[in-house]
Amino acid sequence: MTQVQQQQDKPKKNNPLLEILFNILIPSLILMKFSGPEHLGTLLGLIIALAFPVCYAIYDFTKVGSLNFISLLGFLSTLLTGGIALFELDVEWLAIKEAAIPAMIGLTVLLSGFFGKPLLAKLLLNSFIFNLNLIYDTLEKKSKTEQFKQKISQANFVLAMTFVFSSTMNYLLAKWIVTSPAGTVEFNEQLGEMTLLSYPVIAIPSTIMLFGILFYVIKITSKLTGIKFEDMMNAD
């Protein structure tokens, strides 16, 4: 395989800076500073602010050819938020929505473990990162396959708990910040503040937990197989 073919086959990566910019910073700025009657107004400010994550999800889809899981969640979350605001529903629905999405993901992760197909294995143990043939063959030779599966199931449960944490924090953050009725300038400003705070309060701790789980999986894999970290990485 030529170098050009390898570059073409390699999956395109999302730009974290663009994700933060379009999904958090720009919408928050519009909602908090430009949705008053002297600027865009409540309705137009809300629509323009929510348009940014929607447009980014569409851009991500056209660039990669498939909708990124995070972008898909952001897209659905944005539509639900827009519906709550435009139909001026009780703000309690916003808190429920904020908690429901990570709760559903956590439940999916948990159930995948019960059915013997931990989602963690698909998320972290993939052929783009690890030499899976070497890992699984070595586990089989050392009769460590079942022990490895048990450890992955335990890590999968911890992963599900990180989404429980995210769901709980999302709900509490929404209840704490967004108290004004939907359709008001205050609602837009509080929605922007909640979106902005969700990154340091929820996203960063969740990411740290995920990296901790990844470190655990690598450590366990290396311990059970005897393969060094650099040797288990996919060099293709």
GROMACS .gro file of C-alpha atoms in nm:
model
  236
    1MET     CA    1   0.000   0.000   0.000
    2THR     CA    2   0.143   0.336  -0.103
    3GLN     CA    3   0.177   0.633   0.129
    4VAL     CA    4  -0.095   0.818  -0.066
    5GLN     CA    5  -0.335   0.525  -0.026
    6GLN     CA    6  -0.261   0.507   0.348
    7GLN     CA    7  -0.341   0.874   0.385
    8GLN     CA    8  -0.666   0.828   0.195
    9ASP     CA    9  -0.767   0.526   0.404
   10LYS     CA   10  -0.686   0.699   0.733
   11PRO     CA   11  -1.007   0.836   0.893
   12LYS     CA   12  -1.035   1.213   0.898
   13LYS     CA   13  -1.009   1.362   1.247
   14ASN     CA   14  -1.235   1.629   1.385
   15ASN     CA   15  -1.086   1.960   1.488
   16PRO     CA   16  -1.143   1.997   1.867
   17LEU     CA   17  -1.100   2.375   1.842
   18LEU     CA   18  -1.376   2.402   1.581
   19GLU     CA   19  -1.603   2.177   1.788
   20ILE     CA   20  -1.562   2.398   2.095
   21LEU     CA   21  -1.597   2.716   1.887
   22PHE     CA   22  -1.914   2.619   1.700
   23ASN     CA   23  -2.083   2.410   1.971
   24ILE     CA   24  -2.000   2.617   2.281
   25LEU     CA   25  -1.824   2.953   2.250
   26ILE     CA   26  -2.010   3.121   1.960
   27PRO     CA   27  -2.361   3.007   2.066
   28SER     CA   28  -2.290   3.113   2.426
   29LEU     CA   29  -2.164   3.454   2.316
   30ILE     CA   30  -2.472   3.518   2.099
   31LEU     CA   31  -2.715   3.405   2.368
   32MET     CA   32  -2.550   3.600   2.648
   33LYS     CA   33  -2.458   3.922   2.466
   34PHE     CA   34  -2.662   3.960   2.147
   35SER     CA   35  -3.010   3.818   2.210
   36GLY     CA   36  -3.148   4.131   2.377
   37PRO     CA   37  -3.403   4.359   2.204
   38GLU     CA   38  -3.129   4.611   2.120
   39HIS     CA   39  -2.942   4.350   1.911
   40LEU     CA   40  -3.084   4.037   1.747
   41GLY     CA   41  -3.386   3.994   1.973
   42THR     CA   42  -3.489   3.691   2.173
   43LEU     CA   43  -3.616   3.467   1.893
   44LEU     CA   44  -3.363   3.555   1.622
   45GLY     CA   45  -3.076   3.541   1.871
   46LEU     CA   46  -3.184   3.193   1.980
   47ILE     CA   47  -3.221   3.069   1.621
   48ILE     CA   48  -2.881   3.204   1.512
   49ALA     CA   49  -2.709   3.068   1.823
   50LEU     CA   50  -2.856   2.720   1.774
   51ALA     CA   51  -2.775   2.731   1.402
   52PHE     CA   52  -2.401   2.711   1.471
   53PRO     CA   53  -2.395   2.358   1.622
   54VAL     CA   54  -2.645   2.243   1.358
   55CYS     CA   55  -2.428   2.381   1.076
   56TYR     CA   56  -2.118   2.224   1.229
   57ALA     CA   57  -2.290   1.884   1.243
   58ILE     CA   58  -2.382   1.917   0.873
   59TYR     CA   59  -2.025   2.027   0.790
   60ASP     CA   60  -1.886   1.732   0.986
   61PHE     CA   61  -2.116   1.496   0.797
   62THR     CA   62  -2.013   1.628   0.453
   63LYS     CA   63  -1.641   1.620   0.547
   64VAL     CA   64  -1.626   1.273   0.700
   65GLY     CA   65  -1.907   1.107   0.506
   66SER     CA   66  -2.079   0.992   0.824
   67LEU     CA   67  -2.216   1.183   1.119
   68ASN     CA   68  -1.978   1.190   1.412
   69PHE     CA   69  -2.141   1.045   1.725
   70ILE     CA   70  -2.070   1.357   1.930
   71SER     CA   71  -2.194   1.583   1.651
   72LEU     CA   72  -2.510   1.372   1.622
   73LEU     CA   73  -2.579   1.411   1.993
   74GLY     CA   74  -2.510   1.783   1.968
   75PHE     CA   75  -2.745   1.805   1.670
   76LEU     CA   76  -3.029   1.626   1.852
   77SER     CA   77  -2.968   1.821   2.172
   78THR     CA   78  -2.979   2.149   1.978
   79LEU     CA   79  -3.308   2.058   1.812
   80LEU     CA   80  -3.463   1.966   2.147
   81THR     CA   81  -3.337   2.286   2.308
   82GLY     CA   82  -3.479   2.488   2.019
   83GLY     CA   83  -3.813   2.312   2.052
   84ILE     CA   84  -3.831   2.381   2.427
   85ALA     CA   85  -3.748   2.748   2.371
   86LEU     CA   86  -3.967   2.811   2.066
   87PHE     CA   87  -4.272   2.640   2.218
   88GLU     CA   88  -4.197   2.811   2.551
   89LEU     CA   89  -4.218   2.491   2.751
   90ASP     CA   90  -4.147   2.475   3.123
   91VAL     CA   91  -3.772   2.503   3.192
   92GLU     CA   92  -3.795   2.174   3.382
   93TRP     CA   93  -3.800   2.007   3.039
   94LEU     CA   94  -3.463   2.161   2.963
   95ALA     CA   95  -3.310   2.003   3.273
   96ILE     CA   96  -3.470   1.669   3.183
   97LYS     CA   97  -3.337   1.694   2.827
   98GLU     CA   98  -2.987   1.778   2.949
   99ALA     CA   99  -2.989   1.471   3.173
  100ALA     CA  100  -3.167   1.233   2.934
  101ILE     CA  101  -2.908   1.216   2.655
  102PRO     CA  102  -2.604   1.109   2.865
  103ALA     CA  103  -2.835   0.885   3.070
  104MET     CA  104  -2.943   0.700   2.755
  105ILE     CA  105  -2.581   0.660   2.646
  106GLY     CA  106  -2.488   0.529   2.990
  107LEU     CA  107  -2.774   0.280   2.979
  108THR     CA  108  -2.664   0.163   2.634
  109VAL     CA  109  -2.307   0.114   2.757
  110LEU     CA  110  -2.431  -0.074   3.064
  111LEU     CA  111  -2.661  -0.304   2.865
  112SER     CA  112  -2.384  -0.379   2.614
  113GLY     CA  113  -2.184  -0.523   2.903
  114PHE     CA  114  -2.472  -0.742   3.018
  115PHE     CA  115  -2.511  -0.884   2.666
  116GLY     CA  116  -2.141  -0.972   2.651
  117LYS     CA  117  -2.047  -0.709   2.394
  118PRO     CA  118  -1.904  -0.417   2.592
  119LEU     CA  119  -1.925  -0.093   2.399
  120LEU     CA  120  -1.595   0.004   2.558
  121ALA     CA  121  -1.418  -0.258   2.347
  122LYS     CA  122  -1.549  -0.101   2.027
  123LEU     CA  123  -1.468   0.252   2.141
  124LEU     CA  124  -1.115   0.200   2.273
  125LEU     CA  125  -0.994  -0.131   2.131
  126ASN     CA  126  -0.998  -0.064   1.759
  127SER     CA  127  -0.763  -0.160   1.478
  128PHE     CA  128  -0.671   0.201   1.400
  129ILE     CA  129  -0.491   0.227   1.734
  130PHE     CA  130  -0.399  -0.125   1.846
  131ASN     CA  131  -0.259  -0.436   1.682
  132LEU     CA  132  -0.560  -0.642   1.780
  133ASN     CA  133  -0.442  -0.962   1.610
  134LEU     CA  134  -0.126  -0.961   1.821
  135ILE     CA  135  -0.317  -0.881   2.141
  136TYR     CA  136  -0.591  -1.142   2.097
  137ASP     CA  137  -0.353  -1.414   1.974
  138THR     CA  138  -0.126  -1.359   2.274
  139LEU     CA  139  -0.421  -1.369   2.515
  140GLU     CA  140  -0.535  -1.696   2.357
  141LYS     CA  141  -0.189  -1.853   2.383
  142LYS     CA  142  -0.160  -1.755   2.749
  143SER     CA  143  -0.519  -1.862   2.827
  144LYS     CA  144  -0.596  -1.511   2.948
  145THR     CA  145  -0.890  -1.436   2.718
  146GLU     CA  146  -1.164  -1.486   2.978
  147GLN     CA  147  -0.975  -1.284   3.239
  148PHE     CA  148  -0.930  -1.007   2.982
  149LYS     CA  149  -1.303  -1.007   2.905
  150GLN     CA  150  -1.383  -0.975   3.276
  151LYS     CA  151  -1.151  -0.675   3.311
  152ILE     CA  152  -1.303  -0.509   3.003
  153SER     CA  153  -1.653  -0.566   3.145
  154GLN     CA  154  -1.548  -0.396   3.469
  155ALA     CA  155  -1.403  -0.101   3.275
  156ASN     CA  156  -1.722  -0.088   3.068
  157PHE     CA  157  -1.925  -0.053   3.389
  158VAL     CA  158  -1.702   0.236   3.502
  159LEU     CA  159  -1.755   0.399   3.161
  160ALA     CA  160  -2.131   0.374   3.210
  161MET     CA  161  -2.091   0.542   3.548
  162THR     CA  162  -1.911   0.838   3.386
  163PHE     CA  163  -2.226   0.900   3.184
  164VAL     CA  164  -2.432   0.878   3.503
  165PHE     CA  165  -2.205   1.149   3.643
  166SER     CA  166  -2.253   1.358   3.327
  167SER     CA  167  -2.631   1.311   3.338
  168THR     CA  168  -2.651   1.415   3.704
  169MET     CA  169  -2.428   1.719   3.656
  170ASN     CA  170  -2.619   1.826   3.344
  171TYR     CA  171  -2.947   1.818   3.535
  172LEU     CA  172  -2.811   2.005   3.837
  173LEU     CA  173  -2.641   2.267   3.619
  174ALA     CA  174  -2.959   2.329   3.419
  175LYS     CA  175  -3.171   2.353   3.736
  176TRP     CA  176  -2.922   2.589   3.900
  177ILE     CA  177  -2.868   2.829   3.609
  178VAL     CA  178  -3.176   2.827   3.384
  179THR     CA  179  -3.464   2.957   3.597
  180SER     CA  180  -3.630   3.213   3.368
  181PRO     CA  181  -3.927   3.125   3.143
  182ALA     CA  182  -3.848   3.011   2.788
  183GLY     CA  183  -3.890   3.281   2.525
  184THR     CA  184  -3.738   3.558   2.738
  185VAL     CA  185  -3.405   3.739   2.708
  186GLU     CA  186  -3.309   3.609   3.051
  187PHE     CA  187  -3.373   3.251   2.937
  188ASN     CA  188  -3.138   3.298   2.641
  189GLU     CA  189  -2.868   3.451   2.861
  190GLN     CA  190  -2.895   3.172   3.116
  191LEU     CA  191  -2.892   2.911   2.839
  192GLY     CA  192  -2.570   3.064   2.707
  193GLU     CA  193  -2.417   3.062   3.054
  194MET     CA  194  -2.515   2.699   3.105
  195THR     CA  195  -2.363   2.601   2.769
  196LEU     CA  196  -2.041   2.782   2.854
  197LEU     CA  197  -2.010   2.629   3.201
  198SER     CA  198  -2.093   2.278   3.082
  199TYR     CA  199  -1.745   2.248   2.930
  200PRO     CA  200  -1.530   2.301   3.243
  201VAL     CA  201  -1.787   2.156   3.485
  202ILE     CA  202  -1.887   1.844   3.289
  203ALA     CA  203  -1.693   1.786   2.967
  204ILE     CA  204  -1.341   1.819   3.111
  205PRO     CA  205  -1.400   1.589   3.415
  206SER     CA  206  -1.570   1.334   3.188
  207THR     CA  207  -1.276   1.346   2.948
  208ILE     CA  208  -1.032   1.293   3.236
  209MET     CA  209  -1.235   0.990   3.348
  210LEU     CA  210  -1.230   0.852   2.992
  211PHE     CA  211  -0.853   0.888   2.971
  212GLY     CA  212  -0.828   0.714   3.308
  213ILE     CA  213  -1.030   0.421   3.172
  214LEU     CA  214  -0.813   0.411   2.859
  215PHE     CA  215  -0.499   0.403   3.076
  216TYR     CA  216  -0.651   0.117   3.279
  217VAL     CA  217  -0.732  -0.083   2.965
  218ILE     CA  218  -0.379  -0.035   2.828
  219LYS     CA  219  -0.226  -0.133   3.163
  220ILE     CA  220  -0.441  -0.445   3.194
  221THR     CA  221  -0.377  -0.546   2.833
  222SER     CA  222  -0.002  -0.507   2.879
  223LYS     CA  223  -0.008  -0.698   3.209
  224LEU     CA  224  -0.208  -0.994   3.076
  225THR     CA  225  -0.025  -1.024   2.743
  226GLY     CA  226   0.324  -0.919   2.849
  227ILE     CA  227   0.336  -0.690   2.545
  228LYS     CA  228   0.487  -0.346   2.587
  229PHE     CA  229   0.269  -0.044   2.508
  230GLU     CA  230   0.469   0.061   2.200
  231ASP     CA  231   0.455  -0.295   2.063
  232MET     CA  232   0.078  -0.325   2.092
  233MET     CA  233   0.021  -0.006   1.894
  234ASN     CA  234  -0.076  -0.041   1.529
  235ALA     CA  235   0.223   0.066   1.321
  236ASP     CA  236   0.044   0.042   0.981
   0.00000   0.00000   0.00000
